[in-house]
PDB file of C-alpha atoms and ligand atoms in Angstrom:
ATOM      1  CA  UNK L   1      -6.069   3.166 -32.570  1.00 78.00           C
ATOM      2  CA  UNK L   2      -2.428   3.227 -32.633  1.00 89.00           C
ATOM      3  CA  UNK L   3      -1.357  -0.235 -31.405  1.00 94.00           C
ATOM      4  CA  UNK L   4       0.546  -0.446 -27.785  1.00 94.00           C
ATOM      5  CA  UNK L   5       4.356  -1.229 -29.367  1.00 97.00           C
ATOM      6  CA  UNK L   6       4.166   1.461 -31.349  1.00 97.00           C
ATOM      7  CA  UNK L   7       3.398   4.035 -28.717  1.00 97.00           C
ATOM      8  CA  UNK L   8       5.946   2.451 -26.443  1.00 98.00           C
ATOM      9  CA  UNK L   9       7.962   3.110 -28.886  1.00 97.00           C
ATOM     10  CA  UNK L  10       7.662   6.635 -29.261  1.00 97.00           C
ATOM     11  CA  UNK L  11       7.438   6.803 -25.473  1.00 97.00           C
ATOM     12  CA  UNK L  12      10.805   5.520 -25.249  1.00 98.00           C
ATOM     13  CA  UNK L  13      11.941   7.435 -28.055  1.00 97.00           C
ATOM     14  CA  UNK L  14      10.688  11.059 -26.485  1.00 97.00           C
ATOM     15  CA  UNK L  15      12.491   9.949 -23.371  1.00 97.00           C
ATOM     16  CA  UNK L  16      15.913   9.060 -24.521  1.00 97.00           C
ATOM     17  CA  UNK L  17      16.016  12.273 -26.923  1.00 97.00           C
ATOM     18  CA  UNK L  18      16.225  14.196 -23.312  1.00 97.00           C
ATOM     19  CA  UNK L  19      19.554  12.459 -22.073  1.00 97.00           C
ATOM     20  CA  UNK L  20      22.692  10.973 -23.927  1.00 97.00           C
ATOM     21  CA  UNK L  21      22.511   8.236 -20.884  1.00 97.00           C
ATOM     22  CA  UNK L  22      21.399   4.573 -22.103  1.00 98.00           C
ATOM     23  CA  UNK L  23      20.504   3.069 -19.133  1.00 98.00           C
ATOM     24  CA  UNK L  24      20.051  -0.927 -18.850  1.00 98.00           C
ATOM     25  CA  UNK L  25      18.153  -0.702 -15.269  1.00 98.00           C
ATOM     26  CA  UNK L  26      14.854   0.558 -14.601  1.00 98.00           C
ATOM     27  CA  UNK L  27      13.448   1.318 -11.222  1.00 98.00           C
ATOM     28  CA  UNK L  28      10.224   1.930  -9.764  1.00 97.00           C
ATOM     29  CA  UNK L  29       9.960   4.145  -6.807  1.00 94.00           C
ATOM     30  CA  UNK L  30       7.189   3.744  -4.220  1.00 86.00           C
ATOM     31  CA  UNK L  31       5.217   5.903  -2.227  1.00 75.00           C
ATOM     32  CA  UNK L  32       7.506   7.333   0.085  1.00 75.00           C
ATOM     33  CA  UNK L  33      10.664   6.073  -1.751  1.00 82.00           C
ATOM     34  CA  UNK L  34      11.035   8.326  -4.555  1.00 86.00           C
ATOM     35  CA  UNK L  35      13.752  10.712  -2.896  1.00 89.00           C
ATOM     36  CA  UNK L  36      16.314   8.353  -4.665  1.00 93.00           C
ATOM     37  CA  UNK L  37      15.790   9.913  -8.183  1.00 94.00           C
ATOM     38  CA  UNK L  38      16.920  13.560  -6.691  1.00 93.00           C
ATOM     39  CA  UNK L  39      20.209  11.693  -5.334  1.00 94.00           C
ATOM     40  CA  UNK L  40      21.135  10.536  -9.418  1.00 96.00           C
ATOM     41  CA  UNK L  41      23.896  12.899 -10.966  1.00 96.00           C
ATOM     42  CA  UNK L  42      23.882  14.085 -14.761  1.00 96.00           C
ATOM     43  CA  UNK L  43      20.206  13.927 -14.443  1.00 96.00           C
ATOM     44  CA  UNK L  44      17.707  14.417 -16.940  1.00 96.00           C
ATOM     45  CA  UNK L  45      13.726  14.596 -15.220  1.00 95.00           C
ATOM     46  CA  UNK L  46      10.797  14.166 -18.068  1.00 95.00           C
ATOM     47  CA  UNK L  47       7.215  15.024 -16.218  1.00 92.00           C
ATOM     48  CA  UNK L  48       5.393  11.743 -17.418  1.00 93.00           C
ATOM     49  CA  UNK L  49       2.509  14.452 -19.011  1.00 89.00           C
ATOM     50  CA  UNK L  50       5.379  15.216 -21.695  1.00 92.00           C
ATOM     51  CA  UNK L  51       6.016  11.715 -22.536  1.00 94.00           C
ATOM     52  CA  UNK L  52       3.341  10.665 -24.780  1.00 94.00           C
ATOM     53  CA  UNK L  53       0.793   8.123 -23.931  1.00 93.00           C
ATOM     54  CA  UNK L  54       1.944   8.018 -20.439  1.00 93.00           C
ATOM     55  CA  UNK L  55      -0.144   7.636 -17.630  1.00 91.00           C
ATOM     56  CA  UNK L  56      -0.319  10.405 -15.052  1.00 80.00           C
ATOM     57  CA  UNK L  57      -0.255   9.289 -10.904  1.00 65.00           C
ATOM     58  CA  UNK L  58      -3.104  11.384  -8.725  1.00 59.00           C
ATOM     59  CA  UNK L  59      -1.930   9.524  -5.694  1.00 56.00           C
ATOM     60  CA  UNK L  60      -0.462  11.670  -3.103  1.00 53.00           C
ATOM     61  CA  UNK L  61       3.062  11.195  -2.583  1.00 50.00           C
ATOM     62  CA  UNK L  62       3.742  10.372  -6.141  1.00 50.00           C
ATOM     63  CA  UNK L  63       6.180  13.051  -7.898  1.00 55.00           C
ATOM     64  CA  UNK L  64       5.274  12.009 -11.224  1.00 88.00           C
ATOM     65  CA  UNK L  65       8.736  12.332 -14.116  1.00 92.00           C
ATOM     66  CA  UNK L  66      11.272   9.693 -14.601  1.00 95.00           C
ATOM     67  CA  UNK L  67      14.443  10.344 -14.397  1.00 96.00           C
ATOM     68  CA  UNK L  68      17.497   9.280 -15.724  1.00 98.00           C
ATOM     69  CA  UNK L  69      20.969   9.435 -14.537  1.00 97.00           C
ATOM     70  CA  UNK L  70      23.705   7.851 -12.606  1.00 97.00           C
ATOM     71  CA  UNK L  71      23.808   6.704  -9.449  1.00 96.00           C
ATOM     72  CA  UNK L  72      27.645   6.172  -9.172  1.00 94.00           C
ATOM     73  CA  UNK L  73      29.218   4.542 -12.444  1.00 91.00           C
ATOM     74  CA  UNK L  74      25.285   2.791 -13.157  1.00 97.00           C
ATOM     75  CA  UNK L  75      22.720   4.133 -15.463  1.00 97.00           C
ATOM     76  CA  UNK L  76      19.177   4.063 -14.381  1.00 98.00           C
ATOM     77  CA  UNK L  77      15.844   4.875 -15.310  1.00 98.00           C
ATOM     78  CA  UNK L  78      13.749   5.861 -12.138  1.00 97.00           C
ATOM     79  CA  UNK L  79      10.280   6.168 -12.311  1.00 95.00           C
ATOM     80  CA  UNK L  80       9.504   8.720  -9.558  1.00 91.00           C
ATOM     81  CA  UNK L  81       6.028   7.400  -8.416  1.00 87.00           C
ATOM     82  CA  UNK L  82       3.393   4.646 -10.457  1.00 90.00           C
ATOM     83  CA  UNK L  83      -0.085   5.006 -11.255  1.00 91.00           C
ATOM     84  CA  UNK L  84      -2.153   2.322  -9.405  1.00 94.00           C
ATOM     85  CA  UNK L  85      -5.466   0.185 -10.843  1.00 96.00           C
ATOM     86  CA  UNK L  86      -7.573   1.886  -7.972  1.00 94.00           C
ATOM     87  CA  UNK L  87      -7.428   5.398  -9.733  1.00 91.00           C
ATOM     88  CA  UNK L  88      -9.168   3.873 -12.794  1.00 92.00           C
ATOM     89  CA  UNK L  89      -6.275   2.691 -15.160  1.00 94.00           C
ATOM     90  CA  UNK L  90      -6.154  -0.822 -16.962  1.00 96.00           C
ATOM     91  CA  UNK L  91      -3.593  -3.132 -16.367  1.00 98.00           C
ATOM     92  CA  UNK L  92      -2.154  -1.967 -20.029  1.00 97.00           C
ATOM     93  CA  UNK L  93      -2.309   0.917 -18.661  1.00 96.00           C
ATOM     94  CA  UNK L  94      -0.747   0.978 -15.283  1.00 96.00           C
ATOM     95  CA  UNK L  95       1.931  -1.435 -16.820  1.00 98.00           C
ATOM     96  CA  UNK L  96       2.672   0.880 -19.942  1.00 97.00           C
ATOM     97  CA  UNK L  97       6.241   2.594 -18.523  1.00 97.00           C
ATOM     98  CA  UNK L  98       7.521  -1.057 -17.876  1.00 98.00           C
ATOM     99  CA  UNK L  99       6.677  -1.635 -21.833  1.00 98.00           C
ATOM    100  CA  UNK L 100       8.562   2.012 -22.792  1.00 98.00           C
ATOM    101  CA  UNK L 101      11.570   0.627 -20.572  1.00 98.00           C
ATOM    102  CA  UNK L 102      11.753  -2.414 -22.477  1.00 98.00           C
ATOM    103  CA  UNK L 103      11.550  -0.199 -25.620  1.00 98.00           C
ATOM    104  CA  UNK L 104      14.037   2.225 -24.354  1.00 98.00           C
ATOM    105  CA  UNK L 105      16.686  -0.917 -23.543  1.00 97.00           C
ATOM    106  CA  UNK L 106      16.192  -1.141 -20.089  1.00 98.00           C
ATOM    107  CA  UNK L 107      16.988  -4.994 -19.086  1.00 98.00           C
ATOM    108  CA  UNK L 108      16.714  -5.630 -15.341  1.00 98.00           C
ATOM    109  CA  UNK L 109      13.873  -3.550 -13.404  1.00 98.00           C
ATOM    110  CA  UNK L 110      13.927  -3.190  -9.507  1.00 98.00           C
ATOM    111  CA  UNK L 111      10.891  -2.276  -8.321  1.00 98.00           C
ATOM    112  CA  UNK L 112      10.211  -0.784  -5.070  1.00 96.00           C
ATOM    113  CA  UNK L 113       6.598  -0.441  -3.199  1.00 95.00           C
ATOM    114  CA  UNK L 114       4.944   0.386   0.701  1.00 93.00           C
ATOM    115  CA  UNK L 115       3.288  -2.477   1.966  1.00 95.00           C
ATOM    116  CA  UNK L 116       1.477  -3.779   4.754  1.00 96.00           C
ATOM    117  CA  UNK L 117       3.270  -6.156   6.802  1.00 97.00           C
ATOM    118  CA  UNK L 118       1.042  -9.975   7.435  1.00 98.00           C
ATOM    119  CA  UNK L 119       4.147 -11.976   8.544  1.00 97.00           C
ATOM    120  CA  UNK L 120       4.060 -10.987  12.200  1.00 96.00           C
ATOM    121  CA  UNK L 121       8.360 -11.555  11.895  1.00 97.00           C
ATOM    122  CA  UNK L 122       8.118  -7.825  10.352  1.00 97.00           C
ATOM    123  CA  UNK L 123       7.866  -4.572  12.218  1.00 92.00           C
ATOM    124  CA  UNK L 124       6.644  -0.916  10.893  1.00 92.00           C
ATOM    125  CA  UNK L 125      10.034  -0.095   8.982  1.00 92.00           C
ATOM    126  CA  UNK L 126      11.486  -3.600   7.401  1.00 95.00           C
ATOM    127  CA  UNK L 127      12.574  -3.858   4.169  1.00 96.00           C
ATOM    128  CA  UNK L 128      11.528  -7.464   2.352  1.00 98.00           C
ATOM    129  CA  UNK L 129      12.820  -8.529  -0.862  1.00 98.00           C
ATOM    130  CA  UNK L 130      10.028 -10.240  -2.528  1.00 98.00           C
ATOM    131  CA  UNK L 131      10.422 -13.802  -3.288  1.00 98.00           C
ATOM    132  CA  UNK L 132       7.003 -14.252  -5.220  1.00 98.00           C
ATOM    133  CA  UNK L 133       3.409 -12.753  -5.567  1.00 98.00           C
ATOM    134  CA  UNK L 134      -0.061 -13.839  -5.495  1.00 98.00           C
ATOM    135  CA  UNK L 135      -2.119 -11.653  -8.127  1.00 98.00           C
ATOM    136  CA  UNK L 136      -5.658 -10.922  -6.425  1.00 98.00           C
ATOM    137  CA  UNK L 137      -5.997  -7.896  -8.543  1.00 98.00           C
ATOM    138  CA  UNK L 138      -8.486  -9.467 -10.679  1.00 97.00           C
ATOM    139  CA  UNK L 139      -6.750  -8.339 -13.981  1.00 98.00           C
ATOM    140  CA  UNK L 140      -3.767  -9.053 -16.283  1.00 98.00           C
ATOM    141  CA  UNK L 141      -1.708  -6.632 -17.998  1.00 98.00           C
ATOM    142  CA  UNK L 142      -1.773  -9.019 -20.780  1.00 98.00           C
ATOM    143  CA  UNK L 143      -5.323  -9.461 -21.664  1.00 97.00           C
ATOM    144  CA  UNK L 144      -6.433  -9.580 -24.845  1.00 96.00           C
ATOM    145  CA  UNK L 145      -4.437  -9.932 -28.210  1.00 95.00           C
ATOM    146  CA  UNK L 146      -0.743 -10.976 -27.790  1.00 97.00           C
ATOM    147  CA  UNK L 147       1.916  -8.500 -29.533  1.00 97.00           C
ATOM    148  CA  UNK L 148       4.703 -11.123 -29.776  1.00 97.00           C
ATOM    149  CA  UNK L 149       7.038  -8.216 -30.623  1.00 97.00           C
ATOM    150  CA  UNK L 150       6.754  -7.633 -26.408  1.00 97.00           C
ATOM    151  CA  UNK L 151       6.863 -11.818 -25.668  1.00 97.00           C
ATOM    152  CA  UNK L 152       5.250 -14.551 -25.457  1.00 97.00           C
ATOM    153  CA  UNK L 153       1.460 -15.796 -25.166  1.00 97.00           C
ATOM    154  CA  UNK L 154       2.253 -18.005 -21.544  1.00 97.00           C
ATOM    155  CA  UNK L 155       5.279 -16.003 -20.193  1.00 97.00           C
ATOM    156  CA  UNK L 156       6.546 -18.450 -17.431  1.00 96.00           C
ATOM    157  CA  UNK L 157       6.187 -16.755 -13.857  1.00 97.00           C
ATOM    158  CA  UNK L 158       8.592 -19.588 -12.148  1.00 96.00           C
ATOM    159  CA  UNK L 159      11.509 -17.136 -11.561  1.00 95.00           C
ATOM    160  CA  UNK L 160       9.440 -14.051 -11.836  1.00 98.00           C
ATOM    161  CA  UNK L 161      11.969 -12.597  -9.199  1.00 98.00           C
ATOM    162  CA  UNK L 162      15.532 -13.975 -10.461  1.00 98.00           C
ATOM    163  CA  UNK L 163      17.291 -15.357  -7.931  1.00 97.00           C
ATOM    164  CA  UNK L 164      20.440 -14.203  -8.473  1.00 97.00           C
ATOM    165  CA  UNK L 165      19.214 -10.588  -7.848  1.00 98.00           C
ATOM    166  CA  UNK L 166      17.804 -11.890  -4.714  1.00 98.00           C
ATOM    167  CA  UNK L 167      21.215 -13.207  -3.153  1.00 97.00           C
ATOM    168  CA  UNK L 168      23.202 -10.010  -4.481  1.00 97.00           C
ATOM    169  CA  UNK L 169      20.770  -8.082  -2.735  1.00 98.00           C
ATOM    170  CA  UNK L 170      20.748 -10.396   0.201  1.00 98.00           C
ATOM    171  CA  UNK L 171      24.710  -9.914  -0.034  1.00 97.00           C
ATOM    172  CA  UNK L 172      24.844  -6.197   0.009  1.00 97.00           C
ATOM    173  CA  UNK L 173      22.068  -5.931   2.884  1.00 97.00           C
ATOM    174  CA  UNK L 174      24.248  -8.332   4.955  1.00 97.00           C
ATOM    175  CA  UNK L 175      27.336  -5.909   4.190  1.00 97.00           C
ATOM    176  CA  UNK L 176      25.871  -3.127   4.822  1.00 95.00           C
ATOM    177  CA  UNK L 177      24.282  -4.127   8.644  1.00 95.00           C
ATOM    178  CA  UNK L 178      20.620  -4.004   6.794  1.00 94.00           C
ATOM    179  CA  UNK L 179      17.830  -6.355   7.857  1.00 95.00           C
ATOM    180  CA  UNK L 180      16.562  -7.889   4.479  1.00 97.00           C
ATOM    181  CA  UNK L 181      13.250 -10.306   4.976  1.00 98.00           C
ATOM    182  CA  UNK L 182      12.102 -12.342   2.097  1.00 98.00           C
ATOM    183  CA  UNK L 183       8.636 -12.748   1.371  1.00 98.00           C
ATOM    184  CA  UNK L 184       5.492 -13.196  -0.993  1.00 98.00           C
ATOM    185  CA  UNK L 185       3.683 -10.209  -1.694  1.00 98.00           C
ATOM    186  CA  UNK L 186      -0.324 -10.362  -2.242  1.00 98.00           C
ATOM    187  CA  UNK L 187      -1.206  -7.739  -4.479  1.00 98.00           C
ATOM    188  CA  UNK L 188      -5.011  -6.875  -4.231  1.00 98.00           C
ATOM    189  CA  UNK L 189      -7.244  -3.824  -5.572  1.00 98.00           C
ATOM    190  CA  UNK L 190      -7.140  -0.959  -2.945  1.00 94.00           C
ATOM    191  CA  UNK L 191      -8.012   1.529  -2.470  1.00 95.00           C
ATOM    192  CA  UNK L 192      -9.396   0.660   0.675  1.00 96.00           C
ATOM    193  CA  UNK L 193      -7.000  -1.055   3.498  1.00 95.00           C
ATOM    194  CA  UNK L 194      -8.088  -4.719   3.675  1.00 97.00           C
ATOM    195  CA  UNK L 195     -10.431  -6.185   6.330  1.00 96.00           C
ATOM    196  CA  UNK L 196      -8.406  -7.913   8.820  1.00 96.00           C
ATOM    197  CA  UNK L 197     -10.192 -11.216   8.267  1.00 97.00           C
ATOM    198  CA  UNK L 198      -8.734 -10.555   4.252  1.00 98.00           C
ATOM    199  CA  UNK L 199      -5.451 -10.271   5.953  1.00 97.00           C
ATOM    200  CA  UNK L 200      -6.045 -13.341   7.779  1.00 97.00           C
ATOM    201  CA  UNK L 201      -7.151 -14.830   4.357  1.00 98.00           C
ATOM    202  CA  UNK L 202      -3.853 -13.699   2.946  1.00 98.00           C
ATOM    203  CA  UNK L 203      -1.659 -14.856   5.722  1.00 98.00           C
ATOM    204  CA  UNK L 204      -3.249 -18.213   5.556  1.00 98.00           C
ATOM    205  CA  UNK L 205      -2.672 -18.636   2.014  1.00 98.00           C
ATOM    206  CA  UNK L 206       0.828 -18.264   2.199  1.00 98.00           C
ATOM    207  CA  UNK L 207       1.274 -14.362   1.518  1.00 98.00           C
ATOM    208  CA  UNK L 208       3.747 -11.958   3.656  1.00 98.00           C
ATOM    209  CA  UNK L 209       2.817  -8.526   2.694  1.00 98.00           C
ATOM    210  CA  UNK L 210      -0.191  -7.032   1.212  1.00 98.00           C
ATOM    211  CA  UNK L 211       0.129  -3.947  -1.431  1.00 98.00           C
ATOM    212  CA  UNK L 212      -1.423  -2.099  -4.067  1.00 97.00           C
ATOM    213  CA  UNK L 213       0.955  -2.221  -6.836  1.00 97.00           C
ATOM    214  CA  UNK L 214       3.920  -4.276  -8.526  1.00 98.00           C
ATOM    215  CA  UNK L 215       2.317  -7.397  -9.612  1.00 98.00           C
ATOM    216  CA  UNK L 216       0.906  -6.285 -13.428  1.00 98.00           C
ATOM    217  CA  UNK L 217       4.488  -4.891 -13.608  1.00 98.00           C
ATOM    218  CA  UNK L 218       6.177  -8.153 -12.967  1.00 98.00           C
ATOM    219  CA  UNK L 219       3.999  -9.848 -15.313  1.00 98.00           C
ATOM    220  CA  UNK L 220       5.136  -7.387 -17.920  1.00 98.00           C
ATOM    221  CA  UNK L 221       8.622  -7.062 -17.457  1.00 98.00           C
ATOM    222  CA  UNK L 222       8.429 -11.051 -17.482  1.00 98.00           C
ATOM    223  CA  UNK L 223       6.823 -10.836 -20.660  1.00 98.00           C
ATOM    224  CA  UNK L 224       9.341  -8.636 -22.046  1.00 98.00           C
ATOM    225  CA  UNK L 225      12.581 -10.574 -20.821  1.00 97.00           C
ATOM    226  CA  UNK L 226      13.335  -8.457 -18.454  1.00 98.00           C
ATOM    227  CA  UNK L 227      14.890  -9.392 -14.960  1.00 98.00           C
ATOM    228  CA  UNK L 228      13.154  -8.426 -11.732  1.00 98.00           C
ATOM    229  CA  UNK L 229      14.394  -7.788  -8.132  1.00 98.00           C
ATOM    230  CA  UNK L 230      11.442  -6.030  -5.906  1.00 98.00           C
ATOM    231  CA  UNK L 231      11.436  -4.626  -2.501  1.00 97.00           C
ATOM    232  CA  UNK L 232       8.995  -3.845  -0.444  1.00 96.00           C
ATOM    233  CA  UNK L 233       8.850  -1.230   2.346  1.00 94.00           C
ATOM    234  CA  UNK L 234       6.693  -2.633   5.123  1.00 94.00           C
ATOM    235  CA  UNK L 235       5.312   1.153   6.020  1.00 91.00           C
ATOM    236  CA  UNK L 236       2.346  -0.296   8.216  1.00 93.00           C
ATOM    237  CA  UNK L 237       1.402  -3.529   9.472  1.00 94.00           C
ATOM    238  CA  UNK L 238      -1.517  -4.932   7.946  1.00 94.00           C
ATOM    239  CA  UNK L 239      -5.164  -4.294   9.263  1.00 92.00           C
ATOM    240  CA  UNK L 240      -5.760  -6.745  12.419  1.00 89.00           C
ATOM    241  CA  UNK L 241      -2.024  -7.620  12.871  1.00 89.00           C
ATOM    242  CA  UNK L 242      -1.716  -4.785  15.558  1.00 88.00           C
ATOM    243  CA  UNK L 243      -5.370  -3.374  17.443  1.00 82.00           C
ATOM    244  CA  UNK L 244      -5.229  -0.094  15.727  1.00 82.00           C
ATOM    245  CA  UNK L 245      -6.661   1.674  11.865  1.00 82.00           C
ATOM    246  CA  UNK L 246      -4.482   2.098   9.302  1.00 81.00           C
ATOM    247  CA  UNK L 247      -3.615   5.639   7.714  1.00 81.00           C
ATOM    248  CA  UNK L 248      -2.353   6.690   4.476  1.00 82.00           C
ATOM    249  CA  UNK L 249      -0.005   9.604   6.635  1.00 83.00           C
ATOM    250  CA  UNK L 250       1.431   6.831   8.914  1.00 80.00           C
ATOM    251  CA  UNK L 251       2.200   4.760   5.092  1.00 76.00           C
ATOM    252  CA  UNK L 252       4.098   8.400   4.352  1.00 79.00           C
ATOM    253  CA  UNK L 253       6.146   8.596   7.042  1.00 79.00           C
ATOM    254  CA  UNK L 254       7.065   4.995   7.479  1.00 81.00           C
ATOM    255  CA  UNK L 255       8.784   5.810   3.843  1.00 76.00           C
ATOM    256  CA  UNK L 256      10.426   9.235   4.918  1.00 77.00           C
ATOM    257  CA  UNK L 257      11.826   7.135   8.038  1.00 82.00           C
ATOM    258  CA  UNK L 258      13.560   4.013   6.351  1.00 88.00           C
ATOM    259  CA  UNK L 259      14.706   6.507   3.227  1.00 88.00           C
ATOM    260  CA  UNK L 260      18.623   6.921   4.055  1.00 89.00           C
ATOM    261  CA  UNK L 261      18.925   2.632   4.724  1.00 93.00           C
ATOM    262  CA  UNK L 262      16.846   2.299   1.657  1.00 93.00           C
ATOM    263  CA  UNK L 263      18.527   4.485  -0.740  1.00 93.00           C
ATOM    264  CA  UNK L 264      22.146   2.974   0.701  1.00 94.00           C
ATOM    265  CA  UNK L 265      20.449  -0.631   0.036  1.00 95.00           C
ATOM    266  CA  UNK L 266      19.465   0.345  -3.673  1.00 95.00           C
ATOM    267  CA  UNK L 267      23.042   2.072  -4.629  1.00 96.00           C
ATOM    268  CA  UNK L 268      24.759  -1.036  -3.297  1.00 96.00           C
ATOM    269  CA  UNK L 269      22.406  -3.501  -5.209  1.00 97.00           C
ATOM    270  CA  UNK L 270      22.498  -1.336  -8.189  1.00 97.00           C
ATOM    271  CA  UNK L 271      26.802  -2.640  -9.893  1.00 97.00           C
ATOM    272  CA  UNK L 272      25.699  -6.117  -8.826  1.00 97.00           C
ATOM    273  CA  UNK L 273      22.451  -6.014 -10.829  1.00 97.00           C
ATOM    274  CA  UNK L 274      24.234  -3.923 -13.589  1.00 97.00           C
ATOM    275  CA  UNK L 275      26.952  -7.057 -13.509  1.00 96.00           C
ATOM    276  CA  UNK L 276      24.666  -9.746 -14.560  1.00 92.00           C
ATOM    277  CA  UNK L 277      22.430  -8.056 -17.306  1.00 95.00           C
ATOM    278  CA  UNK L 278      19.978 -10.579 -19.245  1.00 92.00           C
ATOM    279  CA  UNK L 279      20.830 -10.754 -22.581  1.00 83.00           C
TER     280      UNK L 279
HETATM  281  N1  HPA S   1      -2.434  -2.689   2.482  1.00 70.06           N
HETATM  282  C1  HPA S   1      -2.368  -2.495   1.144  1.00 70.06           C
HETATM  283  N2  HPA S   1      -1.510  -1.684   0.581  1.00 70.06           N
HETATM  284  C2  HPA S   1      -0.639  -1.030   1.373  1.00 70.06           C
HETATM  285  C3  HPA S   1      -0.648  -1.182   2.765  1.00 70.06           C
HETATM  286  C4  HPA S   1      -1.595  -2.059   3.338  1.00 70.06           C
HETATM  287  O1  HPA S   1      -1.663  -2.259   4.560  1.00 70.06           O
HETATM  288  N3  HPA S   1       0.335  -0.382   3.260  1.00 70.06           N
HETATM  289  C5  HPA S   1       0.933   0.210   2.192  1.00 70.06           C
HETATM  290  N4  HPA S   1       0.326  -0.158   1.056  1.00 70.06           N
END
């Protein structure tokens, strides 16, 4: 068994033969939210089933090929849709394209997920920067041996979301007229919608939003040195919050709605994130 470094390696190699572009900034995009990669210019789109290793998404609403180009004078990597624990992968596995980033140079990830909304401050539609997680998954991407060419043993999770990505972010939002929330994101399982007394579980316990995703990815691009702003899309609010059942179409449209602020948001965060690179 070829070891996981190695095959990031190649991963990233195979990816950065398709473009001359050596981007620094990786993103992540959502369900819902990956109409941002078709807005980059001298783009270069590689279906994740050519990039070896590479997990393939099944969800629906998950393009599947990251693509790199520019989005004005900044050089991204955007992953057009993730695979998710609740379609079988590991946590090595659902966290493998943050390792090929980190292979391919990438140094500051923004990661971008729907969510359901727990802090009743939030309505169908808001946009929350996440300040922190809770991992209920049950899993970490790092289990098992440590590769210290990736990091540490104990990566520190203190400033898991750096801070000064945060405040740009919070910055650009308040320029552009855009409602920004900050919150802590509980990350559980799936695939079913939680129970509402889980959401009152998570609300008491100090969480904002509930997803599927973006934890195990955190963890990872922690372990690899890389900095991490997130933001959530709250597409619903969470199960109990509001009398009525939650649907994976309403999660869909929710995305399709807040697109054009979203997309604005990301391309104004994007110099200020590209200004203050971790070494
Ligand atoms: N719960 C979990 N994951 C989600 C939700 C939710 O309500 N909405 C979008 N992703």
């Amino acid at each position: 068994m070829i070891d996981q470094f190695t095959r990031a390696e190649s991963a990233a190699q195979l990816v950065l033969s398709r473009t001359s572009l050596r981007p620094k900034i990786g993103l992540v995009l959502g369900s819902g939210l990956g109409g941002f990669a078709d807005t980059l210019s001298d783009a270069a789109g590689v279906p994740y089933a050519e990039i070896p290793s590479f997990p393939h998404s099944t969800a629906i609403g998950h393009a599947g090929r990251m693509v790199i180009g520019n989005a004005d004078s900044v050089s991204v990597a955007a992953m057009q849709g993730r695979v998710h624990l609740y379609e079988g992968y590991s946590a090595q596995e659902i966290t493998f394209p943050i390792r090929v980033f980190g292979r391919m140079g990438i140094r500051a990830v923004i990661l971008t997920n729907a969510a359901g909304g727990i802090n009743r401050s939030y309505a169908q539609g808001a946009l929350v920067l996440l300040r922190d997680h809770i991992n209920l998954q049950g899993t970490n991407p790092l289990l098992g041996a440590n590769d210290d060419r990736f990091g540490p043993r104990f990566p520190d999770m203190t400033h898991a979301y750096a801070r000064n990505y945060r405040e740009a972010a919070r910055e650009e939002a308040r320029r552009l007229g855009v409602t920004l929330h900050e919150g802590v994101y509980a990350a559980l399982l799936g695939p079913s919608y939680e129970t509402p007394a889980e959401i009152e579980y998570l609300r008491r316990i100090g969480a904002d939003l509930v997803g599927m995703s973006t934890a195990a990815e955190v963890i990872v691009a922690r372990h690899m040195g890389m900095s991490v702003l997130a933001i959530s899309c709250v597409t619903n609010m969470a199960a109990g919050i509001l009398d009525q059942p939650l649907s994976h179409a309403e999660v869909m449209e929710t995305g399709e709605r807040v697109k054009s602020t979203f997309e604005a948001l990301l391309r104004a965060v994007l110099p200020r994130v590209a200004a203050d690179l971790p070494k």
